[in-house]
XYZ file of C-alpha atoms in Angstrom:
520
model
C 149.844 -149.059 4.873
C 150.111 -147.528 8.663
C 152.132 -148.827 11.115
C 150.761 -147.883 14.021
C 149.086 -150.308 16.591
C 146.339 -150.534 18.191
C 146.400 -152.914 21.296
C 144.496 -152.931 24.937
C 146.296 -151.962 27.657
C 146.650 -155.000 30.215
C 146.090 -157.592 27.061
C 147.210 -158.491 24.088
C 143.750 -158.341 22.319
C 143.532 -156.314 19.330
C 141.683 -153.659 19.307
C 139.250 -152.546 16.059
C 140.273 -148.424 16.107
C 138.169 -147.290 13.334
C 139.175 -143.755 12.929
C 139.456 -144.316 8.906
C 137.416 -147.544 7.974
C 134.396 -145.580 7.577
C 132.788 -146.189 4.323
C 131.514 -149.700 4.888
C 134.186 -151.567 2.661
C 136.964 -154.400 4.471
C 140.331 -154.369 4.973
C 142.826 -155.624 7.271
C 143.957 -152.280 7.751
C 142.981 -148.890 9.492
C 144.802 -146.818 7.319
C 146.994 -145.536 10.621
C 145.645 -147.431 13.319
C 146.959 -151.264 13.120
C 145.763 -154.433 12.005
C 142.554 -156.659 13.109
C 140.533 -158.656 11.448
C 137.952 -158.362 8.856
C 134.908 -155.964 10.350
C 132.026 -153.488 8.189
C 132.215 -150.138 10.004
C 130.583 -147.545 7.993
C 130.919 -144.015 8.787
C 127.563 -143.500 11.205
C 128.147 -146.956 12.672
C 128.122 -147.234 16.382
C 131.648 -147.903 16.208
C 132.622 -145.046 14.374
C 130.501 -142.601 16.171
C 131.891 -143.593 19.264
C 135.268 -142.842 18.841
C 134.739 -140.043 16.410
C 132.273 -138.193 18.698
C 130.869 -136.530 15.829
C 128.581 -133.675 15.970
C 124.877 -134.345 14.968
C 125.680 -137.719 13.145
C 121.833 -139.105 11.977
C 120.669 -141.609 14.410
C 120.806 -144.842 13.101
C 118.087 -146.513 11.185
C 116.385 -142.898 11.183
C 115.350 -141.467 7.481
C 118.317 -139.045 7.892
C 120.669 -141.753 8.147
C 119.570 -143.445 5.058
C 119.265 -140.647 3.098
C 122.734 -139.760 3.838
C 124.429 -143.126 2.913
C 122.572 -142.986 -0.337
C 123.575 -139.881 -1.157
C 127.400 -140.570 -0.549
C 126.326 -144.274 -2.640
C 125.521 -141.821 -5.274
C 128.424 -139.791 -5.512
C 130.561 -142.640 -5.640
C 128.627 -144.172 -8.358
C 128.357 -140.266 -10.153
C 132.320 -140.496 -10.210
C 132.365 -143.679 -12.012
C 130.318 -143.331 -14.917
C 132.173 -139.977 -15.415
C 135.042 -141.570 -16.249
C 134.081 -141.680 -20.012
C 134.774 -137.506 -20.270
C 138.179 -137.904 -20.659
C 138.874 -134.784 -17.986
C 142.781 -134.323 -18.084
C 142.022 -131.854 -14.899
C 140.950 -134.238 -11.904
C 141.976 -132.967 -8.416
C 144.093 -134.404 -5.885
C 143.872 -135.788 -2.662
C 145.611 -138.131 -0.221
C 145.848 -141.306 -1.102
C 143.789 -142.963 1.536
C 140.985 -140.807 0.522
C 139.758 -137.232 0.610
C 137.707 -137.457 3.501
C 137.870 -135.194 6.601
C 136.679 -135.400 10.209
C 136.070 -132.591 12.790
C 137.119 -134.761 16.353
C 136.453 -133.562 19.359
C 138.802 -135.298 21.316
C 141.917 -133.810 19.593
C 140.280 -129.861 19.661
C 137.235 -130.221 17.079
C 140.146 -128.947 14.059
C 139.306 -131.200 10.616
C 142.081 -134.080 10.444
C 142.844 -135.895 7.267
C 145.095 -139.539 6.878
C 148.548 -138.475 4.797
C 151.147 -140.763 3.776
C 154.603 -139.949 3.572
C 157.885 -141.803 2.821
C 159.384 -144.917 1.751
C 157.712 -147.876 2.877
C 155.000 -144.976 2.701
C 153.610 -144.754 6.371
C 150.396 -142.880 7.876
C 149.932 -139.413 10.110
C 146.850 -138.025 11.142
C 147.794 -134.599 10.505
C 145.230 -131.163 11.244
C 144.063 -129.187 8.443
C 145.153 -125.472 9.169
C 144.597 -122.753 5.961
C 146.301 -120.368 8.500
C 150.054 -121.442 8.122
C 151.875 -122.813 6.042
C 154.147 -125.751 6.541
C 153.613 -129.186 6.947
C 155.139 -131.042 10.108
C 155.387 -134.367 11.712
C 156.316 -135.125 15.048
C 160.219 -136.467 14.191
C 162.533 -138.354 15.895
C 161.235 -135.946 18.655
C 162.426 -134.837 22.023
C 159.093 -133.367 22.661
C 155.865 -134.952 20.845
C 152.910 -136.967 21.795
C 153.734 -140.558 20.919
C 150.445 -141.999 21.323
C 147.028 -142.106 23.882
C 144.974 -144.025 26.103
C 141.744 -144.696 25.634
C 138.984 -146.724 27.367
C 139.080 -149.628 24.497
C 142.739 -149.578 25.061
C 146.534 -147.975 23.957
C 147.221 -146.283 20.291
C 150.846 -145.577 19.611
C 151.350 -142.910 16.708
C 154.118 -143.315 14.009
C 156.543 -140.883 14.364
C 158.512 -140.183 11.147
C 161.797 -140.754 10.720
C 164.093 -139.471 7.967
C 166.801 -142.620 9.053
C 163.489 -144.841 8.098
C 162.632 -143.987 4.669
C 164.813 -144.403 1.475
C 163.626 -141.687 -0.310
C 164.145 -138.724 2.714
C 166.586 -136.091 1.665
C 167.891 -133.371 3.947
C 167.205 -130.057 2.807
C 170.385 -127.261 2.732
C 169.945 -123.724 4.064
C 170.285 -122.723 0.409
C 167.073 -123.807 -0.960
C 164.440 -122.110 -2.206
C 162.138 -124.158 0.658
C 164.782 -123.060 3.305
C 163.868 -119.085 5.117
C 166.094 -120.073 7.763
C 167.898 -116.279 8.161
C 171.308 -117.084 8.963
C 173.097 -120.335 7.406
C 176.653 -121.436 9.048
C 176.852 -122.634 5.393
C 174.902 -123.320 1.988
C 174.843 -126.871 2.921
C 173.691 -126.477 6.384
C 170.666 -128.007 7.310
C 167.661 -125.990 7.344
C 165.974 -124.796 10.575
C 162.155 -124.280 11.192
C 160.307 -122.321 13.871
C 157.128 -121.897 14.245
C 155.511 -120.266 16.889
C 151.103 -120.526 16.608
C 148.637 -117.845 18.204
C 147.492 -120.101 20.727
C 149.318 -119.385 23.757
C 153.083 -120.897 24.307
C 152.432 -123.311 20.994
C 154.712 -123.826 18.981
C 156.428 -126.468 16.474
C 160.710 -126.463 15.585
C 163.319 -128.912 14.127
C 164.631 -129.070 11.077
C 163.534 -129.419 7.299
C 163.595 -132.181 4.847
C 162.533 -133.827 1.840
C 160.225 -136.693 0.906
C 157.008 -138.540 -1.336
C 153.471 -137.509 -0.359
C 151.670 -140.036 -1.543
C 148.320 -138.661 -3.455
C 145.813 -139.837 -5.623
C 143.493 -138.650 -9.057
C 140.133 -137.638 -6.948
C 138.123 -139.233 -10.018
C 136.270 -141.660 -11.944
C 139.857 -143.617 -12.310
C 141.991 -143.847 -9.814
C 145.881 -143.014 -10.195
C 148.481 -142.817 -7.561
C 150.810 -140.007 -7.797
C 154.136 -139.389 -5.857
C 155.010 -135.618 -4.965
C 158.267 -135.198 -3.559
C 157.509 -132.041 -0.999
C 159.668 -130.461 1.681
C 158.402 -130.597 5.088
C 159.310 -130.000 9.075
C 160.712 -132.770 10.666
C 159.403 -131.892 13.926
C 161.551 -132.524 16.944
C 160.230 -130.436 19.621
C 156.497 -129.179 20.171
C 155.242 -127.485 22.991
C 152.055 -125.629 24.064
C 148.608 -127.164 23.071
C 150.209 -129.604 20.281
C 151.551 -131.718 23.636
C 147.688 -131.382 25.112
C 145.291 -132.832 22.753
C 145.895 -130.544 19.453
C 147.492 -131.840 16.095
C 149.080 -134.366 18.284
C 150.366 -136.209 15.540
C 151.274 -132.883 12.777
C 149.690 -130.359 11.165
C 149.407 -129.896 7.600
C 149.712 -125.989 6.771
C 147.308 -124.737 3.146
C 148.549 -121.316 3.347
C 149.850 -119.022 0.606
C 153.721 -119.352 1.390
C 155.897 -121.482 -1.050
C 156.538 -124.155 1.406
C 152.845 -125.260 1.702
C 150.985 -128.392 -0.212
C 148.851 -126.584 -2.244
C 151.640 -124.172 -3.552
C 154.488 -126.911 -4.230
C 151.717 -129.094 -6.316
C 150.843 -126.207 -8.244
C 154.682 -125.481 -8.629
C 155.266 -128.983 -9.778
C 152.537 -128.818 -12.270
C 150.451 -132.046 -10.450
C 147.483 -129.502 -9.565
C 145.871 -126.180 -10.575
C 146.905 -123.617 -7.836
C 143.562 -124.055 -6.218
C 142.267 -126.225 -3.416
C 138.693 -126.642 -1.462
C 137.742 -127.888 2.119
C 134.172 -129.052 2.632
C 132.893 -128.817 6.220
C 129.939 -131.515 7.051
C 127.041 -130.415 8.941
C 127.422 -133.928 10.495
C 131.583 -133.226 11.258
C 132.523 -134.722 7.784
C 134.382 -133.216 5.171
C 136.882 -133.346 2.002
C 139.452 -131.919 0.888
C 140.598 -131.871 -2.763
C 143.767 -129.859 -4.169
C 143.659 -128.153 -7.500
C 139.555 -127.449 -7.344
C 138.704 -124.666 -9.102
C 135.067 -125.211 -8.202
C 132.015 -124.244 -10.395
C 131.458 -121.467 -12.594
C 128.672 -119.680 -10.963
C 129.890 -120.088 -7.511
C 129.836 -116.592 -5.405
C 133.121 -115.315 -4.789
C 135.131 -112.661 -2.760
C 139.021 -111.435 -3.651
C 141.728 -112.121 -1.046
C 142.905 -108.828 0.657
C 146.552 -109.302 0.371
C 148.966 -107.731 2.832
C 153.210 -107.659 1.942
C 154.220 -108.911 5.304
C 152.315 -112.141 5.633
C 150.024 -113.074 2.933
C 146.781 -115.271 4.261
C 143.251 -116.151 3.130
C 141.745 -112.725 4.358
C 138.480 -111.720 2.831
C 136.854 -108.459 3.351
C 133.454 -108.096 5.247
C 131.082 -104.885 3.798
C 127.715 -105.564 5.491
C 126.026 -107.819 8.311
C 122.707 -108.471 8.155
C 121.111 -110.097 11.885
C 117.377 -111.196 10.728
C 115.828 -107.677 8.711
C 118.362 -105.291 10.407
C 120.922 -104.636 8.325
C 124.434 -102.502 9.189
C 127.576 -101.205 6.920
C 130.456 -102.086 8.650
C 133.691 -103.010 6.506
C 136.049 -105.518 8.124
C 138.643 -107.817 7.326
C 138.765 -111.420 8.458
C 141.458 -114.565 7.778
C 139.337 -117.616 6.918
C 141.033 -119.822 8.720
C 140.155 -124.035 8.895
C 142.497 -124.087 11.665
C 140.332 -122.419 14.407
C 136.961 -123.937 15.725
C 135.264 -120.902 16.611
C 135.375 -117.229 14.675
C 137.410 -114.506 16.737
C 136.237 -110.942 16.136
C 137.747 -107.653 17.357
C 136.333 -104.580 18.161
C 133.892 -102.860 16.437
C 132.954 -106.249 14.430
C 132.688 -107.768 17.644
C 129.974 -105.859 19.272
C 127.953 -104.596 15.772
C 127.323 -108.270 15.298
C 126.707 -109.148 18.946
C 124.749 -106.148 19.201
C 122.882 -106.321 16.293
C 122.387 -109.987 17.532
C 120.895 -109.632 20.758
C 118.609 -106.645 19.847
C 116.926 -108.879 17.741
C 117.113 -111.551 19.921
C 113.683 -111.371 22.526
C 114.543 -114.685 24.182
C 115.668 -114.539 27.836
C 119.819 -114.137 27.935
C 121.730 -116.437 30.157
C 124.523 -115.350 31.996
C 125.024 -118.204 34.538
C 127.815 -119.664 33.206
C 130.904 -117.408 33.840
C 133.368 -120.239 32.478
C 131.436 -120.079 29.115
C 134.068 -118.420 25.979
C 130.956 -117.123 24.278
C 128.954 -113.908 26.099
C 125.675 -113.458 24.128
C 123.914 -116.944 25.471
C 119.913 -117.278 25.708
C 116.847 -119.622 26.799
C 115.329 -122.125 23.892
C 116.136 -122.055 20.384
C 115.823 -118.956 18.212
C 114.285 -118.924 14.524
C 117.084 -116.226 13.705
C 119.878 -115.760 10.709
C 123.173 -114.538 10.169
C 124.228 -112.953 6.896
C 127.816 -111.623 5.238
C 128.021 -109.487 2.516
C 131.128 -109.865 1.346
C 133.191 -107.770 -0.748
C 132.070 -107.540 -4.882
C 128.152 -108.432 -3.553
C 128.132 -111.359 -2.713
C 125.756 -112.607 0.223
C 127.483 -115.258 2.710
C 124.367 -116.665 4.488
C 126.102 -118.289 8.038
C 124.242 -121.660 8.148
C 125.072 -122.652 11.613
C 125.988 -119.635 13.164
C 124.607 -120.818 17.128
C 126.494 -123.299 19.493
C 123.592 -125.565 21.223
C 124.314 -126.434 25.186
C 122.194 -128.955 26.388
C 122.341 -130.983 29.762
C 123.534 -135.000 30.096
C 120.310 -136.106 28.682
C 121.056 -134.177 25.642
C 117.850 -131.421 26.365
C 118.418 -127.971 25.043
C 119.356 -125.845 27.639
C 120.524 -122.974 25.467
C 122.031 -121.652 22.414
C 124.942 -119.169 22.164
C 126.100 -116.978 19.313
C 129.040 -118.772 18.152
C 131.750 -115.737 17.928
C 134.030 -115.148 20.542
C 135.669 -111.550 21.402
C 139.558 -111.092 19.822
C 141.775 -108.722 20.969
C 144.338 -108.350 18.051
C 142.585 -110.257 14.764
C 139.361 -111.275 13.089
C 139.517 -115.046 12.098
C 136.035 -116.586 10.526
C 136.417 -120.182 12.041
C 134.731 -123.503 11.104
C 131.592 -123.191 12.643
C 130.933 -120.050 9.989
C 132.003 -122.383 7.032
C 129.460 -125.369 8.013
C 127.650 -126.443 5.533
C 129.949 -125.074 2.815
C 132.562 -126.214 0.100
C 134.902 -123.516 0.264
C 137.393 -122.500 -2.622
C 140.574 -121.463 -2.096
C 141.358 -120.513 -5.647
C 145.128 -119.299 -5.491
C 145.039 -118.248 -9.256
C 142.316 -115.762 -9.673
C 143.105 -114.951 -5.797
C 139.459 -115.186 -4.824
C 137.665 -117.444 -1.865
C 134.411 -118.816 -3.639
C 132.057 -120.767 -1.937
C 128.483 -123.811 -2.905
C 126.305 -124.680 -0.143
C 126.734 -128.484 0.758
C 126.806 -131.895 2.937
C 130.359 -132.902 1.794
C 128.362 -136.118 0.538
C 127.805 -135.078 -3.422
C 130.514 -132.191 -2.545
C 131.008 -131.979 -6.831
C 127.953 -129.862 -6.840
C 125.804 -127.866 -4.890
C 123.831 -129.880 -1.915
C 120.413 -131.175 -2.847
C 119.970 -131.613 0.260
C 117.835 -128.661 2.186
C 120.203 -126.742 5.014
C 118.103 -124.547 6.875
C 119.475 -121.612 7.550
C 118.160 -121.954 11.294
C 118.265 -125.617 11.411
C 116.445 -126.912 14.481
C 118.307 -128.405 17.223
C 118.238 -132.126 17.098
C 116.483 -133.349 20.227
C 119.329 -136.120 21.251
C 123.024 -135.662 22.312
C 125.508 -137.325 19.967
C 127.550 -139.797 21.019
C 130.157 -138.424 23.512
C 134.069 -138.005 22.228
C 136.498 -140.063 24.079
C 138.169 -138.886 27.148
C 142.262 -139.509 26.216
C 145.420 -139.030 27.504
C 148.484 -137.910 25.409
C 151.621 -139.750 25.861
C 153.879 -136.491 25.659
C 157.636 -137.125 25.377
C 159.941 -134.773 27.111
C 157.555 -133.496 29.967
C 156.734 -135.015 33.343
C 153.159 -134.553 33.284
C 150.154 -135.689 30.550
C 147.546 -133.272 30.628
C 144.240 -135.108 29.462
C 141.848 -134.139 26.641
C 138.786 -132.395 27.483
C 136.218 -133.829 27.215
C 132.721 -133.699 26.052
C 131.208 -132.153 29.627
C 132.643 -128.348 30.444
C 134.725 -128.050 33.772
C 131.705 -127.891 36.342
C 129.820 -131.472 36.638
C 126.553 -129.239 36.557
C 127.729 -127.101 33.305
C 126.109 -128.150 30.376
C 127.057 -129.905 27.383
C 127.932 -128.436 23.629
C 126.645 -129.762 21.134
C 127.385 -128.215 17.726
C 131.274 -128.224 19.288
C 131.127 -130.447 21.908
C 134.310 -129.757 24.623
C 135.728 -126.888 26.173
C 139.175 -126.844 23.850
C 138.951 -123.750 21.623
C 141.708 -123.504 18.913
C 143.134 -120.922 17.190
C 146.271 -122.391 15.054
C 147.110 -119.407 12.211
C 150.810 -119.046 12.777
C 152.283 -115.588 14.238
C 155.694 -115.974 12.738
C 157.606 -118.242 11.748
C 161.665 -118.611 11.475
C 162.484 -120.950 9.156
């Protein structure tokens, strides 16, 4: 299990971290946090939510909250007395589990637990469908190493290829080496990559070692994939600030990523899916090819750098309905969606014309322009290319003040200059497919709870606002190696004490992670 500890900072008390131990079971271990003793944290406990900072979590001992823990109880329970069907096909995830979280004190991106290496050890890496390569901070020069907290210190792992017996180098001549120039075939391999997010960037060198994976089924089989990966030595920009501080796990299209070396290997089907919680849950699950009769839109490939881009044919704000054809990267690596011109101001447009609530315009440090007074009984809808309808579930950022009132809402899209990216917010409520084979995105309303079918649950399309603020992510300060200064998270509250609060995406950290280039 992890190695890393979690310890107060003027004590030696031990300190229960509970990023992972969320589904009410014990253990003497939080799967990458340390060692305590024997506690029952489930996932909307207090001590869960109040590290996790989790967006619109049910309050506890409300109906919601029940009716959410029975539903996961049920799709636990669903899994087992499957496992008489004999499927051959069963997905993949990481071994600690296949659940997700969106946390707000590392940039609101959905993290995941891997394990990698021999004694296999724990990283709590970011999900990014926008690049492709996996990295760990590694035997770094510049990396965050850990954080502070208020309940005390957490020190990261930091991999080490010296540490585990089954690490291999990896030569300039292999097939996961696109390093340009090689001083020889036996060289080792360089990475570089440099993310859209200003002066961000990851580089060091590439080797091999085990993920360690499971069957995501009724039974339960560990699986060992030896994968080639960055062994990250120097990081700079937003990955020393808050973001991915401990490596990012790339799902794009590129040989060198997850999905495509399990599919290579013949462990999974070349398709993966990322469900995105309502509540800031999620799962991920590689080789899901999803369900038959789920709606689905073909990737617009381009030669130079193929991503997950999807093309846009109509927008429909309420009854008005405009042609506009666009293309957008669906990207799990960006909180918000980024739209360029004319995308950008049709919807916005569009939106505010059918908008006849006041519009705010107070708040100049705000990244969103279209803002306005109470909550709106209004919906967003994508046609996407082939038909289908794309109904955005939660397409409105909620601001409300410290008592958690509603202030405002804002339209959640936020102006691009060079690309459109649809971000999480547009895939709430969603299992999304990333089917790699038939080289379509398909997509099943859901709650990430019974995420092997569509949601029974009802998700409004205009979901009221709930009428309390969730609990408040942790203000934390990166240990960065290699720099004199440690910038601190933001947190929950915007710059200005008076500003108000978000609340679908609380903070003031907006991430964009697709990768510009790499060198490699």
């Amino acid at each position: 299990m992890a190695a890393w500890t979690c310890r107060a900072s003027s004590t030696s008390t031990i300190v229960p971290f509970l990023l992972f131990f969320v589904l009410g079971w014990a253990s003497r271990s939080c799967s990458g946090f340390g060692t305590f003793g024997y506690d029952f944290h489930h996932r909307f406990s207090d001590p869960v939510t109040g590290i996790l900072g989790l967006d619109e979590l049910p309050e506890k001992g409300s109906p919601e909250y029940y009716a959410a823990m029975t539903h996961r109880d049920r799709f636990i329970r669903g899994r087992h007395l499957a496992a008489a069907s004999g499927d051959q096909t069963t997905p993949l995830t990481f071994v600690d589990g296949n659940d997700t979280y969106r946390i707000g004190a590392f940039g609101h991106l959905h993290y995941a637990n891997v394990s990698v290496g021999t004694p296999r050890t724990s990283y709590l890496v970011a999900l990014d469908t926008g690049s492709d390569y996996l990295w760990l901070p590694c035997d770094c020069i510049s990396c965050v190493k850990g954080f502070n907290t208020s309940e005390g210190e957490v020190d990261f792992d930091i991999y080490s290829p010296n540490k585990s017996t089954t690490s291999k180098k990896v030569p300039c001549n292999s097939t996961y080496c696109h390093q340009r120039h090689c001083s020889s075939p036996s060289s080792d391999c360089l990475y570089s990559i440099q993310y859209l997010s200003a002066n961000t960037s990851s580089s060091g060198v590439v080797v091999e070692d085990v993920l360690h994976l499971s069957t995501d089924g009724p039974i339960l089989k560990g699986v060992e994939a030896p994968i080639a990966f960055g062994c990250g030595k120097i990081q700079t920009g937003i990955f020393l600030n808050g973001a991915a501080p401990n490596g990012l796990l790339g799902l794009g299209m590129n040989n060198v990523s997850i999905p495509s070396m399990l599919a290579k290997q013949g462990l999974a089907s070349n398709s993966f899916s990322m469900c995105f919680g309502l509540d800031g849950s999620g799962r991920i699950r590689f080789g899901d090819n999803g369900s038959v009769d789920q709606p689905e839109t073909p990737f617009y490939l381009t030669d130079i750098y193929p991503t997950y881009n999807i093309t846009v044919t109509q927008i429909a704000i309420g009854k008005s309905v405009s042609d506009l054809e666009f293309y957008a990267i669906w990207d799990s690596g960006t909180s918000f969606t980024y739209l360029t011109d004319p995308a950008y101001t049709q919807i916005s447009k569009s939106f505010n014309s059918a908008i006849k609530d006041k519009r705010v315009t107070a708040y100049s440090d705000l990244p969103f322009e279209y803002c306005y007074k109470i909550s709106p009984n209004q919906t967003l809808n994508l046609t996407m290319k082939g038909g289908k309808q794309y109904n955005v579930i939660d397409p409105l950022v909620l601001l409300a003040d410290s008592d958690g009132n509603i202030l405002f809402y804002c339209l959640g899209i936020v102006k691009s200059e060079d690309v459109n990216i649809i971000g999480q917010n547009f895939m709430t409520g969603y299992r999304i497919i990333f089917d790699r084979e038939k080289m379509v995105l398909g997509w099943t309303e859901s709650n990430c709870y019974n995420d092997e079918e569509t949601s029974s649950l009802a998700v409004s399309p205009s979901k009221s606002p709930s009428s309390k603020s969730p609990a408040a992510s942790p203000t934390v300060t990166p240990e960065a190696t290699g720099t004199t200064n440690t910038s601190q998270i933001p947190s929950a509250a915007l710059p200005k004490s008076s500003s108000p609060k978000l609340i679908s995406f609380t903070g003031a950290l907006i991430m964009v992670l697709s990768a510009i280039f790499a060198v490699v």
